[in-house]
PDB file of C-alpha atoms in Angstrom:
ATOM      1  CA  MET A   1      -5.265 -30.661  19.781  1.00  0.00           C
ATOM      2  CA  SER A   2      -5.168 -29.894  16.426  1.00  0.00           C
ATOM      3  CA  ALA A   3      -4.836 -26.224  14.862  1.00  0.00           C
ATOM      4  CA  GLN A   4      -7.686 -24.597  14.515  1.00  0.00           C
ATOM      5  CA  PRO A   5      -8.568 -21.062  14.298  1.00  0.00           C
ATOM      6  CA  VAL A   6     -11.042 -19.854  16.072  1.00  0.00           C
ATOM      7  CA  GLU A   7     -14.579 -19.873  14.692  1.00  0.00           C
ATOM      8  CA  PRO A   8     -15.714 -16.604  13.016  1.00  0.00           C
ATOM      9  CA  SER A   9     -16.865 -13.917  14.456  1.00  0.00           C
ATOM     10  CA  ARG A  10     -20.547 -11.957  13.244  1.00  0.00           C
ATOM     11  CA  LEU A  11     -18.965  -9.504  13.247  1.00  0.00           C
ATOM     12  CA  THR A  12     -16.907 -10.334  10.384  1.00  0.00           C
ATOM     13  CA  ALA A  13     -19.445  -9.903   6.906  1.00  0.00           C
ATOM     14  CA  THR A  14     -17.807  -6.539   6.871  1.00  0.00           C
ATOM     15  CA  TYR A  15     -14.184  -7.954   6.006  1.00  0.00           C
ATOM     16  CA  ASP A  16     -15.185  -6.786   2.761  1.00  0.00           C
ATOM     17  CA  THR A  17     -15.160  -3.470   3.112  1.00  0.00           C
ATOM     18  CA  PHE A  18     -11.912  -3.403   6.181  1.00  0.00           C
ATOM     19  CA  ARG A  19     -10.461  -4.605   2.929  1.00  0.00           C
ATOM     20  CA  ASP A  20     -11.596  -1.944   0.218  1.00  0.00           C
ATOM     21  CA  LEU A  21     -10.340   0.784   2.883  1.00  0.00           C
ATOM     22  CA  ALA A  22      -7.221  -0.988   3.515  1.00  0.00           C
ATOM     23  CA  ASP A  23      -6.259  -0.616  -0.336  1.00  0.00           C
ATOM     24  CA  GLY A  24      -7.701   2.846  -0.485  1.00  0.00           C
ATOM     25  CA  ILE A  25      -5.532   3.919   2.100  1.00  0.00           C
ATOM     26  CA  VAL A  26      -2.294   2.743   1.454  1.00  0.00           C
ATOM     27  CA  ALA A  27      -2.807   3.043  -2.562  1.00  0.00           C
ATOM     28  CA  GLU A  28      -3.556   7.560  -1.089  1.00  0.00           C
ATOM     29  CA  ALA A  29      -0.025   6.976   0.613  1.00  0.00           C
ATOM     30  CA  ASP A  30       1.203   5.918  -2.276  1.00  0.00           C
ATOM     31  CA  ARG A  31       0.006   8.939  -4.236  1.00  0.00           C
ATOM     32  CA  ARG A  32       1.738  11.139  -1.537  1.00  0.00           C
ATOM     33  CA  GLY A  33       4.848   9.534  -1.371  1.00  0.00           C
ATOM     34  CA  VAL A  34       4.487   7.815   1.614  1.00  0.00           C
ATOM     35  CA  ARG A  35       4.397   4.161   2.800  1.00  0.00           C
ATOM     36  CA  VAL A  36       2.581   2.658   5.223  1.00  0.00           C
ATOM     37  CA  ARG A  37       1.040  -0.922   6.132  1.00  0.00           C
ATOM     38  CA  ALA A  38      -2.423  -1.334   6.798  1.00  0.00           C
ATOM     39  CA  ASP A  39      -3.645  -3.717   8.889  1.00  0.00           C
ATOM     40  CA  ILE A  40      -6.738  -5.626   9.516  1.00  0.00           C
ATOM     41  CA  SER A  41      -7.795  -6.693  14.045  1.00  0.00           C
ATOM     42  CA  GLU A  42     -10.986  -5.891  15.779  1.00  0.00           C
ATOM     43  CA  GLN A  43     -13.044  -3.844  13.701  1.00  0.00           C
ATOM     44  CA  GLU A  44     -10.490  -1.391  12.586  1.00  0.00           C
ATOM     45  CA  ILE A  45      -8.144  -0.543  10.628  1.00  0.00           C
ATOM     46  CA  LYS A  46      -4.051  -0.504  11.663  1.00  0.00           C
ATOM     47  CA  VAL A  47      -2.158   2.252   9.752  1.00  0.00           C
ATOM     48  CA  HIS A  48       1.512   1.514   9.992  1.00  0.00           C
ATOM     49  CA  MET A  49       4.264   3.867   9.021  1.00  0.00           C
ATOM     50  CA  MET A  50       7.397   2.398   6.881  1.00  0.00           C
ATOM     51  CA  SER A  51      10.639   2.955   7.456  1.00  0.00           C
ATOM     52  CA  PRO A  52      12.537   0.258   7.545  1.00  0.00           C
ATOM     53  CA  SER A  53      15.936   0.454   8.529  1.00  0.00           C
ATOM     54  CA  ASN A  54      19.291  -1.528   6.903  1.00  0.00           C
ATOM     55  CA  PRO A  55      19.588  -4.403   8.936  1.00  0.00           C
ATOM     56  CA  HIS A  56      16.303  -5.001   8.189  1.00  0.00           C
ATOM     57  CA  GLY A  57      15.663  -5.166   5.076  1.00  0.00           C
ATOM     58  CA  LEU A  58      19.412  -6.414   3.973  1.00  0.00           C
ATOM     59  CA  ILE A  59      17.951  -9.448   6.645  1.00  0.00           C
ATOM     60  CA  VAL A  60      14.310  -9.903   5.345  1.00  0.00           C
ATOM     61  CA  LEU A  61      16.145 -10.035   1.141  1.00  0.00           C
ATOM     62  CA  GLU A  62      18.290 -12.854   2.813  1.00  0.00           C
ATOM     63  CA  VAL A  63      16.202 -14.921   4.175  1.00  0.00           C
ATOM     64  CA  GLY A  64      13.871 -14.069   1.583  1.00  0.00           C
ATOM     65  CA  PHE A  65      16.822 -15.047  -1.309  1.00  0.00           C
ATOM     66  CA  GLN A  66      18.516 -18.504   0.884  1.00  0.00           C
ATOM     67  CA  ILE A  67      14.485 -19.433   0.316  1.00  0.00           C
ATOM     68  CA  ARG A  68      14.450 -19.616  -3.049  1.00  0.00           C
ATOM     69  CA  THR A  69      18.418 -20.372  -3.434  1.00  0.00           C
ATOM     70  CA  GLN A  70      17.538 -24.133  -1.875  1.00  0.00           C
ATOM     71  CA  ASP A  71      13.972 -24.708  -3.789  1.00  0.00           C
ATOM     72  CA  GLU A  72      13.245 -22.454  -6.830  1.00  0.00           C
ATOM     73  CA  GLY A  73       9.141 -23.491  -6.087  1.00  0.00           C
ATOM     74  CA  ALA A  74       9.392 -22.214  -3.081  1.00  0.00           C
ATOM     75  CA  VAL A  75       7.341 -18.037  -2.726  1.00  0.00           C
ATOM     76  CA  ALA A  76       9.524 -15.577  -0.415  1.00  0.00           C
ATOM     77  CA  SER A  77       7.313 -12.567  -0.893  1.00  0.00           C
ATOM     78  CA  VAL A  78       8.476  -9.275   1.082  1.00  0.00           C
ATOM     79  CA  GLU A  79       5.678  -7.014   2.420  1.00  0.00           C
ATOM     80  CA  ASN A  80       3.443  -9.552   2.000  1.00  0.00           C
ATOM     81  CA  ARG A  81      -0.540  -9.205   3.610  1.00  0.00           C
ATOM     82  CA  VAL A  82      -1.509 -12.263   4.807  1.00  0.00           C
ATOM     83  CA  HIS A  83      -4.955 -13.409   6.403  1.00  0.00           C
ATOM     84  CA  HIS A  84      -8.078 -15.022   7.726  1.00  0.00           C
ATOM     85  CA  PRO A  85     -11.381 -13.456   6.332  1.00  0.00           C
ATOM     86  CA  GLY A  86     -13.664 -15.250   7.871  1.00  0.00           C
ATOM     87  CA  LEU A  87     -11.864 -13.726  11.335  1.00  0.00           C
ATOM     88  CA  GLY A  88     -11.435 -10.094  10.358  1.00  0.00           C
ATOM     89  CA  LEU A  89      -8.004 -10.458  10.560  1.00  0.00           C
ATOM     90  CA  CYS A  90      -4.665  -8.881   7.772  1.00  0.00           C
ATOM     91  CA  ARG A  91      -1.549  -7.930   8.954  1.00  0.00           C
ATOM     92  CA  THR A  92       1.485  -7.303   6.855  1.00  0.00           C
ATOM     93  CA  ALA A  93       4.634  -9.343   7.125  1.00  0.00           C
ATOM     94  CA  ASP A  94       7.830  -9.008   6.760  1.00  0.00           C
ATOM     95  CA  LEU A  95       8.389 -11.557   4.885  1.00  0.00           C
ATOM     96  CA  LEU A  96       5.873 -15.159   4.016  1.00  0.00           C
ATOM     97  CA  ALA A  97       7.307 -18.294   2.398  1.00  0.00           C
ATOM     98  CA  ALA A  98       5.138 -20.620   0.702  1.00  0.00           C
ATOM     99  CA  THR A  99       5.443 -22.947  -2.018  1.00  0.00           C
ATOM    100  CA  THR A 100       4.331 -22.881  -5.451  1.00  0.00           C
ATOM    101  CA  GLU A 101       1.100 -24.655  -4.778  1.00  0.00           C
ATOM    102  CA  ALA A 102      -0.110 -22.741  -1.897  1.00  0.00           C
ATOM    103  CA  TYR A 103       0.767 -19.764  -3.814  1.00  0.00           C
ATOM    104  CA  GLU A 104      -1.549 -21.525  -7.400  1.00  0.00           C
ATOM    105  CA  LYS A 105      -4.412 -21.703  -4.361  1.00  0.00           C
ATOM    106  CA  GLN A 106      -5.425 -18.362  -3.062  1.00  0.00           C
ATOM    107  CA  ASP A 107      -8.708 -16.680  -4.535  1.00  0.00           C
ATOM    108  CA  ASP A 108      -7.113 -13.259  -4.714  1.00  0.00           C
ATOM    109  CA  ASP A 109      -4.095 -11.673  -4.788  1.00  0.00           C
ATOM    110  CA  PHE A 110      -5.149  -9.218  -2.020  1.00  0.00           C
ATOM    111  CA  ALA A 111      -3.275 -11.050   0.916  1.00  0.00           C
ATOM    112  CA  PHE A 112      -1.850 -14.946   1.291  1.00  0.00           C
ATOM    113  CA  PHE A 113      -4.536 -17.383   3.674  1.00  0.00           C
ATOM    114  CA  ALA A 114      -2.611 -17.793   6.375  1.00  0.00           C
ATOM    115  CA  PRO A 115      -2.778 -21.905   7.487  1.00  0.00           C
ATOM    116  CA  ASP A 116      -1.538 -21.432   3.219  1.00  0.00           C
ATOM    117  CA  VAL A 117       1.400 -19.823   4.870  1.00  0.00           C
ATOM    118  CA  SER A 118       4.545 -22.536   5.364  1.00  0.00           C
ATOM    119  CA  VAL A 119       5.954 -19.772   7.356  1.00  0.00           C
ATOM    120  CA  ALA A 120       5.915 -15.681   8.380  1.00  0.00           C
ATOM    121  CA  ILE A 121       8.679 -13.743   9.104  1.00  0.00           C
ATOM    122  CA  GLU A 122       9.085 -10.661  10.346  1.00  0.00           C
ATOM    123  CA  VAL A 123      12.674  -7.869  11.513  1.00  0.00           C
ATOM    124  CA  VAL A 124      12.108  -6.353  14.387  1.00  0.00           C
ATOM    125  CA  SER A 125      12.485  -3.166  14.900  1.00  0.00           C
ATOM    126  CA  PRO A 126      14.160  -1.447  17.556  1.00  0.00           C
ATOM    127  CA  SER A 127      10.905   1.152  17.577  1.00  0.00           C
ATOM    128  CA  ASN A 128       8.196  -1.139  17.619  1.00  0.00           C
ATOM    129  CA  PRO A 129       9.561  -4.330  18.622  1.00  0.00           C
ATOM    130  CA  GLY A 130       5.750  -5.967  20.730  1.00  0.00           C
ATOM    131  CA  ASN A 131       4.074  -5.279  17.270  1.00  0.00           C
ATOM    132  CA  ASP A 132       6.171  -8.870  16.802  1.00  0.00           C
ATOM    133  CA  TYR A 133       6.613 -10.151  20.556  1.00  0.00           C
ATOM    134  CA  ILE A 134       2.722  -9.022  21.347  1.00  0.00           C
ATOM    135  CA  THR A 135       0.409  -8.425  18.545  1.00  0.00           C
ATOM    136  CA  LYS A 136       1.467 -10.009  15.255  1.00  0.00           C
ATOM    137  CA  LEU A 137       2.526 -14.080  18.358  1.00  0.00           C
ATOM    138  CA  ARG A 138      -1.250 -13.770  19.978  1.00  0.00           C
ATOM    139  CA  ASP A 139      -2.814 -13.448  15.568  1.00  0.00           C
ATOM    140  CA  TYR A 140      -0.657 -15.193  13.735  1.00  0.00           C
ATOM    141  CA  PRO A 141      -1.722 -19.171  15.037  1.00  0.00           C
ATOM    142  CA  ARG A 142      -4.720 -17.082  15.760  1.00  0.00           C
ATOM    143  CA  MET A 143      -5.285 -16.682  12.228  1.00  0.00           C
ATOM    144  CA  GLY A 144      -3.731 -20.403  11.214  1.00  0.00           C
ATOM    145  CA  VAL A 145       0.106 -18.985  10.536  1.00  0.00           C
ATOM    146  CA  PRO A 146       1.865 -23.109  11.635  1.00  0.00           C
ATOM    147  CA  GLU A 147       4.659 -20.852  12.040  1.00  0.00           C
ATOM    148  CA  TYR A 148       6.183 -17.824  12.853  1.00  0.00           C
ATOM    149  CA  VAL A 149       9.849 -16.338  13.112  1.00  0.00           C
ATOM    150  CA  ILE A 150      10.911 -13.317  15.023  1.00  0.00           C
ATOM    151  CA  VAL A 151      14.321 -11.802  13.650  1.00  0.00           C
ATOM    152  CA  ASP A 152      15.992  -9.413  16.117  1.00  0.00           C
ATOM    153  CA  PRO A 153      19.071  -7.734  14.977  1.00  0.00           C
ATOM    154  CA  ARG A 154      18.849  -5.445  18.802  1.00  0.00           C
ATOM    155  CA  ASP A 155      20.522  -8.678  20.202  1.00  0.00           C
ATOM    156  CA  GLY A 156      21.072 -10.798  17.277  1.00  0.00           C
ATOM    157  CA  THR A 157      18.807 -13.327  18.625  1.00  0.00           C
ATOM    158  CA  VAL A 158      15.596 -15.967  16.024  1.00  0.00           C
ATOM    159  CA  THR A 159      12.389 -17.131  17.518  1.00  0.00           C
ATOM    160  CA  VAL A 160      10.667 -19.995  16.052  1.00  0.00           C
ATOM    161  CA  HIS A 161       7.885 -20.774  16.933  1.00  0.00           C
ATOM    162  CA  SER A 162       5.642 -23.409  16.255  1.00  0.00           C
ATOM    163  CA  GLY A 163       2.741 -25.680  16.049  1.00  0.00           C
ATOM    164  CA  PRO A 164      -0.645 -23.361  16.067  1.00  0.00           C
ATOM    165  CA  ASP A 165      -2.933 -25.210  18.453  1.00  0.00           C
ATOM    166  CA  THR A 166      -6.826 -24.524  20.502  1.00  0.00           C
ATOM    167  CA  ALA A 167      -5.932 -26.533  23.664  1.00  0.00           C
ATOM    168  CA  SER A 168      -6.040 -23.412  25.930  1.00  0.00           C
ATOM    169  CA  GLY A 169      -8.852 -21.542  24.425  1.00  0.00           C
ATOM    170  CA  GLU A 170      -7.371 -19.315  22.120  1.00  0.00           C
ATOM    171  CA  PRO A 171      -4.939 -20.049  19.502  1.00  0.00           C
ATOM    172  CA  ARG A 172      -1.138 -19.811  20.505  1.00  0.00           C
ATOM    173  CA  TYR A 173       1.793 -21.661  19.229  1.00  0.00           C
ATOM    174  CA  ALA A 174       1.827 -24.730  21.964  1.00  0.00           C
ATOM    175  CA  ASP A 175       5.438 -25.445  21.180  1.00  0.00           C
ATOM    176  CA  THR A 176       8.288 -23.571  23.482  1.00  0.00           C
ATOM    177  CA  PRO A 177      10.321 -21.654  21.468  1.00  0.00           C
ATOM    178  CA  ARG A 178      13.020 -21.918  19.919  1.00  0.00           C
ATOM    179  CA  ARG A 179      16.103 -20.059  20.431  1.00  0.00           C
ATOM    180  CA  TYR A 180      18.612 -19.388  18.095  1.00  0.00           C
ATOM    181  CA  LYS A 181      21.778 -17.033  17.949  1.00  0.00           C
ATOM    182  CA  PHE A 182      23.059 -15.417  15.150  1.00  0.00           C
ATOM    183  CA  GLY A 183      25.813 -17.653  13.529  1.00  0.00           C
ATOM    184  CA  ASP A 184      23.781 -20.465  13.845  1.00  0.00           C
ATOM    185  CA  ALA A 185      21.494 -22.343  10.810  1.00  0.00           C
ATOM    186  CA  VAL A 186      18.060 -21.847  12.086  1.00  0.00           C
ATOM    187  CA  PRO A 187      15.030 -24.053  10.607  1.00  0.00           C
ATOM    188  CA  MET A 188      12.398 -22.198   9.016  1.00  0.00           C
ATOM    189  CA  GLY A 189       9.264 -23.814   7.960  1.00  0.00           C
ATOM    190  CA  SER A 190      10.810 -27.305   5.324  1.00  0.00           C
ATOM    191  CA  TRP A 191      14.259 -24.950   5.034  1.00  0.00           C
ATOM    192  CA  THR A 192      17.533 -24.139   6.854  1.00  0.00           C
ATOM    193  CA  ILE A 193      18.589 -20.420   7.111  1.00  0.00           C
ATOM    194  CA  GLU A 194      22.598 -19.271   7.331  1.00  0.00           C
ATOM    195  CA  THR A 195      22.715 -16.044   9.109  1.00  0.00           C
ATOM    196  CA  ALA A 196      26.081 -16.194  10.296  1.00  0.00           C
ATOM    197  CA  LYS A 197      26.331 -12.589   8.223  1.00  0.00           C
ATOM    198  CA  PHE A 198      22.720 -10.545   9.664  1.00  0.00           C
ATOM    199  CA  PRO A 199      23.820  -7.666  11.140  1.00  0.00           C
ATOM    200  CA  ARG A 200      22.898  -6.532  14.341  1.00  0.00           C
ATOM    201  CA  TYR A 201      21.117  -3.080  14.693  1.00  0.00           C
ATOM    202  CA  ARG A 202      23.961  -0.173  15.564  1.00  0.00           C
ATOM    203  CA  VAL A 203      23.637   0.879  19.224  1.00  0.00           C
TER     204      VAL A 203
END
């Protein structure tokens, strides 16, 4: 069955209100010198403190650099929102990669429309791995993100999920995850990322 996000709920008419509130929360946090993410899910705003470690930041920048080096027309955006307004869902990704055409078709600057993104990449935080392995692995296929990559500096692994499908009733990634180790060349969307220089978290 082809990949289609779940049907929007009637309650998602309030998404614009949540979106304005999320923007306000981030702006107020910035005013106070605090970095936060404000995601929208299940008719709630979920606020996350941001305190990325050195390995986390280095990996995100390295992936973005390699994508742009391979493809000058690619858009690699750090800490960018990805959403599906009809489903009332909005998440903030460590890195989103998309084509120039996909970027130019966005109707505003708040977030990427999820099905237009090529790949979403998350680098696992040692303090909250469930956000990447459970929450986003549930929401990204629901939103129609075609490929989701989890980079885990704890054990030096990269997992690629793809093929969102609704055959089971609830959208999920249908393909068997492809698993790699740091040092492998990893396909991500239409790009291939060399991971040999990815740092690991120190024990």
